[in-house]
Amino acid sequence: MYSEVIENPTLILKRLLAIYEVTPAELARKIGVHRATMLRIINGDIKKIKEEYFKSIAEYFSLTIDQIKGLKPIYWENIKGVLNLQVGRRIPIYSWQLDGNKLVPEIMDRTELTTLTDIEVSDNAFSLIIKDSIMEPLFPKGTIIICDPIKEVTNDAYVVVKLHNYNQLILRQILIDIDYKYLKALNKTLNASMRIMTPKDKILGVVVQSKYDFH
């Protein structure tokens, strides 16, 4: 019987590795798969992945084989940092494009979009929908990020930034040195260089939660 794939297994695996902070080499070692084979799986170079690999990966992440294959949804509410939609309050979704220095609501069918969060955030919290792949694998296209302007900015946090010479918001990981702050993209395949923050750049919020709908 044919089963519809909800999401690409490669993307699922990349996201799990990022959330659990496990490298491909570590996963390969722990489940007894050759490192080169694991890299080929993650890069999507193996068109037909062996069932035994699916089984080992599923057992490692305490998921089912069908969830790893993308045939069944993953209940991301059980994974740290991902939203539980059982309870919560609505947060406005904004556009990445600014109106001057003002945040602009994201609108669909003349309706301002909102999303739910189940954690405590300030009244000025906002959200954005990821539109590109520069922060994959942790934030693939379609991910909704919840941001809080009053959250303390710490090293390795994910921040939404308004660059002084750019009229769009960007999402980056911030690396804090003694004298400098660097903005880092996650997608290594794009070869995006790190940027040093200037005094004119402004952090508008820290990512406190994310959600990704695989349906």
PDB file of C-alpha atoms in Angstrom:
ATOM      1  CA  MET A   1       0.000   0.000   0.000  1.00  0.00           C
ATOM      2  CA  TYR A   2       1.280   3.457  -0.929  1.00  0.00           C
ATOM      3  CA  SER A   3       1.768   5.907   1.941  1.00  0.00           C
ATOM      4  CA  GLU A   4       2.104   9.630   1.324  1.00  0.00           C
ATOM      5  CA  VAL A   5       5.359  11.160   2.526  1.00  0.00           C
ATOM      6  CA  ILE A   6       4.629  14.056   4.882  1.00  0.00           C
ATOM      7  CA  GLU A   7       8.202  15.344   4.882  1.00  0.00           C
ATOM      8  CA  ASN A   8      11.539  14.405   3.386  1.00  0.00           C
ATOM      9  CA  PRO A   9      13.447  12.016   5.707  1.00  0.00           C
ATOM     10  CA  THR A  10      16.679  13.899   5.019  1.00  0.00           C
ATOM     11  CA  LEU A  11      15.194  17.143   6.338  1.00  0.00           C
ATOM     12  CA  ILE A  12      13.736  15.335   9.358  1.00  0.00           C
ATOM     13  CA  LEU A  13      17.130  13.836  10.201  1.00  0.00           C
ATOM     14  CA  LYS A  14      18.943  17.165   9.790  1.00  0.00           C
ATOM     15  CA  ARG A  15      16.458  18.839  12.104  1.00  0.00           C
ATOM     16  CA  LEU A  16      16.761  16.104  14.740  1.00  0.00           C
ATOM     17  CA  LEU A  17      20.557  16.343  14.667  1.00  0.00           C
ATOM     18  CA  ALA A  18      20.380  20.105  15.150  1.00  0.00           C
ATOM     19  CA  ILE A  19      17.831  19.965  17.967  1.00  0.00           C
ATOM     20  CA  TYR A  20      19.688  17.234  19.862  1.00  0.00           C
ATOM     21  CA  GLU A  21      23.076  18.800  19.027  1.00  0.00           C
ATOM     22  CA  VAL A  22      24.427  15.526  17.645  1.00  0.00           C
ATOM     23  CA  THR A  23      26.926  15.509  14.789  1.00  0.00           C
ATOM     24  CA  PRO A  24      26.573  13.053  11.881  1.00  0.00           C
ATOM     25  CA  ALA A  25      29.804  11.371  12.999  1.00  0.00           C
ATOM     26  CA  GLU A  26      28.467  10.904  16.541  1.00  0.00           C
ATOM     27  CA  LEU A  27      25.201   9.443  15.280  1.00  0.00           C
ATOM     28  CA  ALA A  28      27.053   7.096  12.926  1.00  0.00           C
ATOM     29  CA  ARG A  29      29.256   5.843  15.756  1.00  0.00           C
ATOM     30  CA  LYS A  30      26.378   5.337  18.185  1.00  0.00           C
ATOM     31  CA  ILE A  31      24.195   3.353  15.796  1.00  0.00           C
ATOM     32  CA  GLY A  32      27.034   1.422  14.154  1.00  0.00           C
ATOM     33  CA  VAL A  33      26.907   2.947  10.669  1.00  0.00           C
ATOM     34  CA  HIS A  34      29.969   3.983   8.698  1.00  0.00           C
ATOM     35  CA  ARG A  35      30.477   7.745   8.907  1.00  0.00           C
ATOM     36  CA  ALA A  36      30.650   8.175   5.131  1.00  0.00           C
ATOM     37  CA  THR A  37      27.350   6.329   4.775  1.00  0.00           C
ATOM     38  CA  MET A  38      25.710   8.560   7.372  1.00  0.00           C
ATOM     39  CA  LEU A  39      26.912  11.680   5.566  1.00  0.00           C
ATOM     40  CA  ARG A  40      25.471  10.365   2.305  1.00  0.00           C
ATOM     41  CA  ILE A  41      22.128   9.739   4.025  1.00  0.00           C
ATOM     42  CA  ILE A  42      22.053  13.235   5.518  1.00  0.00           C
ATOM     43  CA  ASN A  43      23.052  14.849   2.224  1.00  0.00           C
ATOM     44  CA  GLY A  44      20.335  12.959   0.372  1.00  0.00           C
ATOM     45  CA  ASP A  45      22.820  11.072  -1.799  1.00  0.00           C
ATOM     46  CA  ILE A  46      21.279   7.664  -1.047  1.00  0.00           C
ATOM     47  CA  LYS A  47      17.992   7.332  -2.917  1.00  0.00           C
ATOM     48  CA  LYS A  48      16.882   4.119  -1.201  1.00  0.00           C
ATOM     49  CA  ILE A  49      17.917   4.021   2.451  1.00  0.00           C
ATOM     50  CA  LYS A  50      18.199   0.547   3.973  1.00  0.00           C
ATOM     51  CA  GLU A  51      15.475  -0.431   6.403  1.00  0.00           C
ATOM     52  CA  GLU A  52      18.062  -1.306   9.048  1.00  0.00           C
ATOM     53  CA  TYR A  53      19.351   2.276   8.950  1.00  0.00           C
ATOM     54  CA  PHE A  54      15.848   3.656   9.465  1.00  0.00           C
ATOM     55  CA  LYS A  55      15.376   1.244  12.375  1.00  0.00           C
ATOM     56  CA  SER A  56      18.634   2.233  14.097  1.00  0.00           C
ATOM     57  CA  ILE A  57      17.996   5.964  13.661  1.00  0.00           C
ATOM     58  CA  ALA A  58      14.423   5.628  14.923  1.00  0.00           C
ATOM     59  CA  GLU A  59      15.547   3.734  18.026  1.00  0.00           C
ATOM     60  CA  TYR A  60      18.240   6.317  18.771  1.00  0.00           C
ATOM     61  CA  PHE A  61      15.770   9.214  18.700  1.00  0.00           C
ATOM     62  CA  SER A  62      12.972   7.183  20.376  1.00  0.00           C
ATOM     63  CA  LEU A  63      10.737   7.570  17.328  1.00  0.00           C
ATOM     64  CA  THR A  64       9.041   5.112  14.989  1.00  0.00           C
ATOM     65  CA  ILE A  65      10.433   4.054  11.643  1.00  0.00           C
ATOM     66  CA  ASP A  66       7.464   5.665   9.874  1.00  0.00           C
ATOM     67  CA  GLN A  67       8.177   8.958  11.649  1.00  0.00           C
ATOM     68  CA  ILE A  68      11.792   8.921  10.466  1.00  0.00           C
ATOM     69  CA  LYS A  69      10.633   8.036   6.947  1.00  0.00           C
ATOM     70  CA  GLY A  70       8.253  10.988   7.008  1.00  0.00           C
ATOM     71  CA  LEU A  71       5.163   8.783   6.715  1.00  0.00           C
ATOM     72  CA  LYS A  72       3.836   9.700  10.168  1.00  0.00           C
ATOM     73  CA  PRO A  73       4.016  13.066  11.963  1.00  0.00           C
ATOM     74  CA  ILE A  74       6.617  13.668  14.640  1.00  0.00           C
ATOM     75  CA  TYR A  75       5.158  15.036  17.862  1.00  0.00           C
ATOM     76  CA  TRP A  76       7.575  17.923  18.180  1.00  0.00           C
ATOM     77  CA  GLU A  77       5.938  19.120  21.412  1.00  0.00           C
ATOM     78  CA  ASN A  78       7.945  16.390  23.144  1.00  0.00           C
ATOM     79  CA  ILE A  79      11.201  17.836  21.860  1.00  0.00           C
ATOM     80  CA  LYS A  80      12.946  20.718  23.606  1.00  0.00           C
ATOM     81  CA  GLY A  81      12.383  24.120  22.052  1.00  0.00           C
ATOM     82  CA  VAL A  82       9.440  23.135  19.866  1.00  0.00           C
ATOM     83  CA  LEU A  83       5.916  24.333  20.448  1.00  0.00           C
ATOM     84  CA  ASN A  84       3.163  22.457  22.268  1.00  0.00           C
ATOM     85  CA  LEU A  85      -0.111  23.599  20.724  1.00  0.00           C
ATOM     86  CA  GLN A  86      -2.296  22.219  23.514  1.00  0.00           C
ATOM     87  CA  VAL A  87      -2.378  25.595  25.285  1.00  0.00           C
ATOM     88  CA  GLY A  88      -1.137  29.079  24.599  1.00  0.00           C
ATOM     89  CA  ARG A  89      -1.858  32.603  23.488  1.00  0.00           C
ATOM     90  CA  ARG A  90      -1.694  34.282  20.121  1.00  0.00           C
ATOM     91  CA  ILE A  91       1.348  36.201  18.924  1.00  0.00           C
ATOM     92  CA  PRO A  92       1.346  38.416  15.814  1.00  0.00           C
ATOM     93  CA  ILE A  93       3.259  37.225  12.773  1.00  0.00           C
ATOM     94  CA  TYR A  94       5.230  39.993  11.091  1.00  0.00           C
ATOM     95  CA  SER A  95       6.781  40.423   7.668  1.00  0.00           C
ATOM     96  CA  TRP A  96      10.553  40.348   7.227  1.00  0.00           C
ATOM     97  CA  GLN A  97      10.191  43.557   5.241  1.00  0.00           C
ATOM     98  CA  LEU A  98      10.112  46.705   7.374  1.00  0.00           C
ATOM     99  CA  ASP A  99       8.215  49.945   6.856  1.00  0.00           C
ATOM    100  CA  GLY A 100      11.043  52.284   7.751  1.00  0.00           C
ATOM    101  CA  ASN A 101      11.903  50.972  11.213  1.00  0.00           C
ATOM    102  CA  LYS A 102       8.415  49.628  11.921  1.00  0.00           C
ATOM    103  CA  LEU A 103       7.383  45.985  12.002  1.00  0.00           C
ATOM    104  CA  VAL A 104       4.655  45.189   9.481  1.00  0.00           C
ATOM    105  CA  PRO A 105       1.981  42.500  10.037  1.00  0.00           C
ATOM    106  CA  GLU A 106       2.041  39.485   7.718  1.00  0.00           C
ATOM    107  CA  ILE A 107      -1.294  39.477   5.892  1.00  0.00           C
ATOM    108  CA  MET A 108      -3.095  36.712   4.027  1.00  0.00           C
ATOM    109  CA  ASP A 109      -6.527  37.201   2.473  1.00  0.00           C
ATOM    110  CA  ARG A 110      -6.723  40.633   4.161  1.00  0.00           C
ATOM    111  CA  THR A 111      -6.279  38.992   7.577  1.00  0.00           C
ATOM    112  CA  GLU A 112      -3.351  39.681   9.910  1.00  0.00           C
ATOM    113  CA  LEU A 113      -1.699  36.357  10.720  1.00  0.00           C
ATOM    114  CA  THR A 114      -1.031  35.120  14.249  1.00  0.00           C
ATOM    115  CA  THR A 115       0.415  31.998  15.839  1.00  0.00           C
ATOM    116  CA  LEU A 116       0.252  30.298  19.223  1.00  0.00           C
ATOM    117  CA  THR A 117       2.892  30.100  21.916  1.00  0.00           C
ATOM    118  CA  ASP A 118       2.653  28.003  25.076  1.00  0.00           C
ATOM    119  CA  ILE A 119       5.425  29.732  27.038  1.00  0.00           C
ATOM    120  CA  GLU A 120       5.540  32.980  28.960  1.00  0.00           C
ATOM    121  CA  VAL A 121       6.657  35.872  26.771  1.00  0.00           C
ATOM    122  CA  SER A 122       6.429  39.653  27.000  1.00  0.00           C
ATOM    123  CA  ASP A 123       3.560  41.672  25.544  1.00  0.00           C
ATOM    124  CA  ASN A 124       5.835  42.769  22.701  1.00  0.00           C
ATOM    125  CA  ALA A 125       6.681  39.238  21.564  1.00  0.00           C
ATOM    126  CA  PHE A 126       6.335  38.616  17.842  1.00  0.00           C
ATOM    127  CA  SER A 127       6.839  35.843  15.327  1.00  0.00           C
ATOM    128  CA  LEU A 128       8.181  35.364  11.808  1.00  0.00           C
ATOM    129  CA  ILE A 129       7.872  32.648   9.172  1.00  0.00           C
ATOM    130  CA  ILE A 130      11.204  31.430   7.783  1.00  0.00           C
ATOM    131  CA  LYS A 131      11.312  32.126   4.036  1.00  0.00           C
ATOM    132  CA  ASP A 132      14.768  30.850   3.033  1.00  0.00           C
ATOM    133  CA  SER A 133      17.291  28.106   3.777  1.00  0.00           C
ATOM    134  CA  ILE A 134      20.124  30.151   5.282  1.00  0.00           C
ATOM    135  CA  MET A 135      19.413  28.898   8.830  1.00  0.00           C
ATOM    136  CA  GLU A 136      18.869  25.245   7.947  1.00  0.00           C
ATOM    137  CA  PRO A 137      18.937  22.628   9.304  1.00  0.00           C
ATOM    138  CA  LEU A 138      17.612  24.052  12.583  1.00  0.00           C
ATOM    139  CA  PHE A 139      15.188  26.494  10.976  1.00  0.00           C
ATOM    140  CA  PRO A 140      13.985  25.122   7.610  1.00  0.00           C
ATOM    141  CA  LYS A 141      11.636  27.037   5.332  1.00  0.00           C
ATOM    142  CA  GLY A 142       8.162  27.266   6.861  1.00  0.00           C
ATOM    143  CA  THR A 143       9.366  27.269  10.475  1.00  0.00           C
ATOM    144  CA  ILE A 144       7.606  29.820  12.675  1.00  0.00           C
ATOM    145  CA  ILE A 145       9.913  31.427  15.212  1.00  0.00           C
ATOM    146  CA  ILE A 146       8.665  33.136  18.385  1.00  0.00           C
ATOM    147  CA  CYS A 147      10.825  36.113  19.387  1.00  0.00           C
ATOM    148  CA  ASP A 148      10.913  38.161  22.582  1.00  0.00           C
ATOM    149  CA  PRO A 149      12.459  41.654  22.629  1.00  0.00           C
ATOM    150  CA  ILE A 150      13.139  41.579  26.382  1.00  0.00           C
ATOM    151  CA  LYS A 151      14.901  38.203  26.439  1.00  0.00           C
ATOM    152  CA  GLU A 152      18.553  38.532  27.423  1.00  0.00           C
ATOM    153  CA  VAL A 153      20.949  38.148  24.504  1.00  0.00           C
ATOM    154  CA  THR A 154      23.466  35.432  25.352  1.00  0.00           C
ATOM    155  CA  ASN A 155      26.272  33.791  23.405  1.00  0.00           C
ATOM    156  CA  ASP A 156      25.005  31.267  20.810  1.00  0.00           C
ATOM    157  CA  ALA A 157      21.436  32.638  20.966  1.00  0.00           C
ATOM    158  CA  TYR A 158      19.387  33.035  17.791  1.00  0.00           C
ATOM    159  CA  VAL A 159      18.444  36.649  17.193  1.00  0.00           C
ATOM    160  CA  VAL A 160      16.383  38.719  14.773  1.00  0.00           C
ATOM    161  CA  VAL A 161      18.421  41.709  13.648  1.00  0.00           C
ATOM    162  CA  LYS A 162      17.767  44.961  11.787  1.00  0.00           C
ATOM    163  CA  LEU A 163      20.969  45.909   9.976  1.00  0.00           C
ATOM    164  CA  HIS A 164      21.477  49.644   9.684  1.00  0.00           C
ATOM    165  CA  ASN A 165      21.816  49.591   5.900  1.00  0.00           C
ATOM    166  CA  TYR A 166      19.159  46.967   5.141  1.00  0.00           C
ATOM    167  CA  ASN A 167      15.369  47.264   5.239  1.00  0.00           C
ATOM    168  CA  GLN A 168      14.698  43.597   5.963  1.00  0.00           C
ATOM    169  CA  LEU A 169      15.060  41.614   9.154  1.00  0.00           C
ATOM    170  CA  ILE A 170      17.530  38.733   9.297  1.00  0.00           C
ATOM    171  CA  LEU A 171      17.795  35.699  11.587  1.00  0.00           C
ATOM    172  CA  ARG A 172      21.253  34.675  12.728  1.00  0.00           C
ATOM    173  CA  GLN A 173      23.108  32.984  15.572  1.00  0.00           C
ATOM    174  CA  ILE A 174      25.014  35.513  17.657  1.00  0.00           C
ATOM    175  CA  LEU A 175      28.550  34.782  18.846  1.00  0.00           C
ATOM    176  CA  ILE A 176      29.794  37.143  21.533  1.00  0.00           C
ATOM    177  CA  ASP A 177      33.505  37.830  21.938  1.00  0.00           C
ATOM    178  CA  ILE A 178      35.006  40.267  24.432  1.00  0.00           C
ATOM    179  CA  ASP A 179      34.918  43.241  22.083  1.00  0.00           C
ATOM    180  CA  TYR A 180      32.783  42.052  19.169  1.00  0.00           C
ATOM    181  CA  LYS A 181      29.472  40.410  18.318  1.00  0.00           C
ATOM    182  CA  TYR A 182      29.296  38.189  15.235  1.00  0.00           C
ATOM    183  CA  LEU A 183      26.231  37.134  13.248  1.00  0.00           C
ATOM    184  CA  LYS A 184      26.458  33.592  11.886  1.00  0.00           C
ATOM    185  CA  ALA A 185      24.341  31.694   9.353  1.00  0.00           C
ATOM    186  CA  LEU A 186      23.895  27.943   9.943  1.00  0.00           C
ATOM    187  CA  ASN A 187      23.643  26.541   6.418  1.00  0.00           C
ATOM    188  CA  LYS A 188      27.223  25.568   5.588  1.00  0.00           C
ATOM    189  CA  THR A 189      26.378  24.773   1.962  1.00  0.00           C
ATOM    190  CA  LEU A 190      25.703  28.463   1.253  1.00  0.00           C
ATOM    191  CA  ASN A 191      29.146  29.600   2.429  1.00  0.00           C
ATOM    192  CA  ALA A 192      27.684  32.719   4.019  1.00  0.00           C
ATOM    193  CA  SER A 193      30.360  34.695   5.831  1.00  0.00           C
ATOM    194  CA  MET A 194      30.015  35.841   9.434  1.00  0.00           C
ATOM    195  CA  ARG A 195      29.244  39.502   9.922  1.00  0.00           C
ATOM    196  CA  ILE A 196      30.491  41.735  12.723  1.00  0.00           C
ATOM    197  CA  MET A 197      27.667  43.712  14.313  1.00  0.00           C
ATOM    198  CA  THR A 198      28.057  47.482  14.279  1.00  0.00           C
ATOM    199  CA  PRO A 199      26.669  49.962  16.832  1.00  0.00           C
ATOM    200  CA  LYS A 200      24.011  50.900  14.262  1.00  0.00           C
ATOM    201  CA  ASP A 201      22.691  47.338  13.945  1.00  0.00           C
ATOM    202  CA  LYS A 202      19.821  46.508  16.281  1.00  0.00           C
ATOM    203  CA  ILE A 203      18.660  43.222  17.804  1.00  0.00           C
ATOM    204  CA  LEU A 204      14.849  43.248  17.791  1.00  0.00           C
ATOM    205  CA  GLY A 205      14.298  39.947  19.553  1.00  0.00           C
ATOM    206  CA  VAL A 206      15.721  36.636  20.725  1.00  0.00           C
ATOM    207  CA  VAL A 207      14.199  33.386  19.462  1.00  0.00           C
ATOM    208  CA  VAL A 208      12.567  31.641  22.415  1.00  0.00           C
ATOM    209  CA  GLN A 209      10.589  28.974  20.579  1.00  0.00           C
ATOM    210  CA  SER A 210       9.979  27.508  17.144  1.00  0.00           C
ATOM    211  CA  LYS A 211       7.482  25.246  15.456  1.00  0.00           C
ATOM    212  CA  TYR A 212       7.397  23.412  12.179  1.00  0.00           C
ATOM    213  CA  ASP A 213       4.267  21.896  10.670  1.00  0.00           C
ATOM    214  CA  PHE A 214       5.045  18.750   8.695  1.00  0.00           C
ATOM    215  CA  HIS A 215       1.504  18.474   7.295  1.00  0.00           C
TER     216      HIS A 215
END
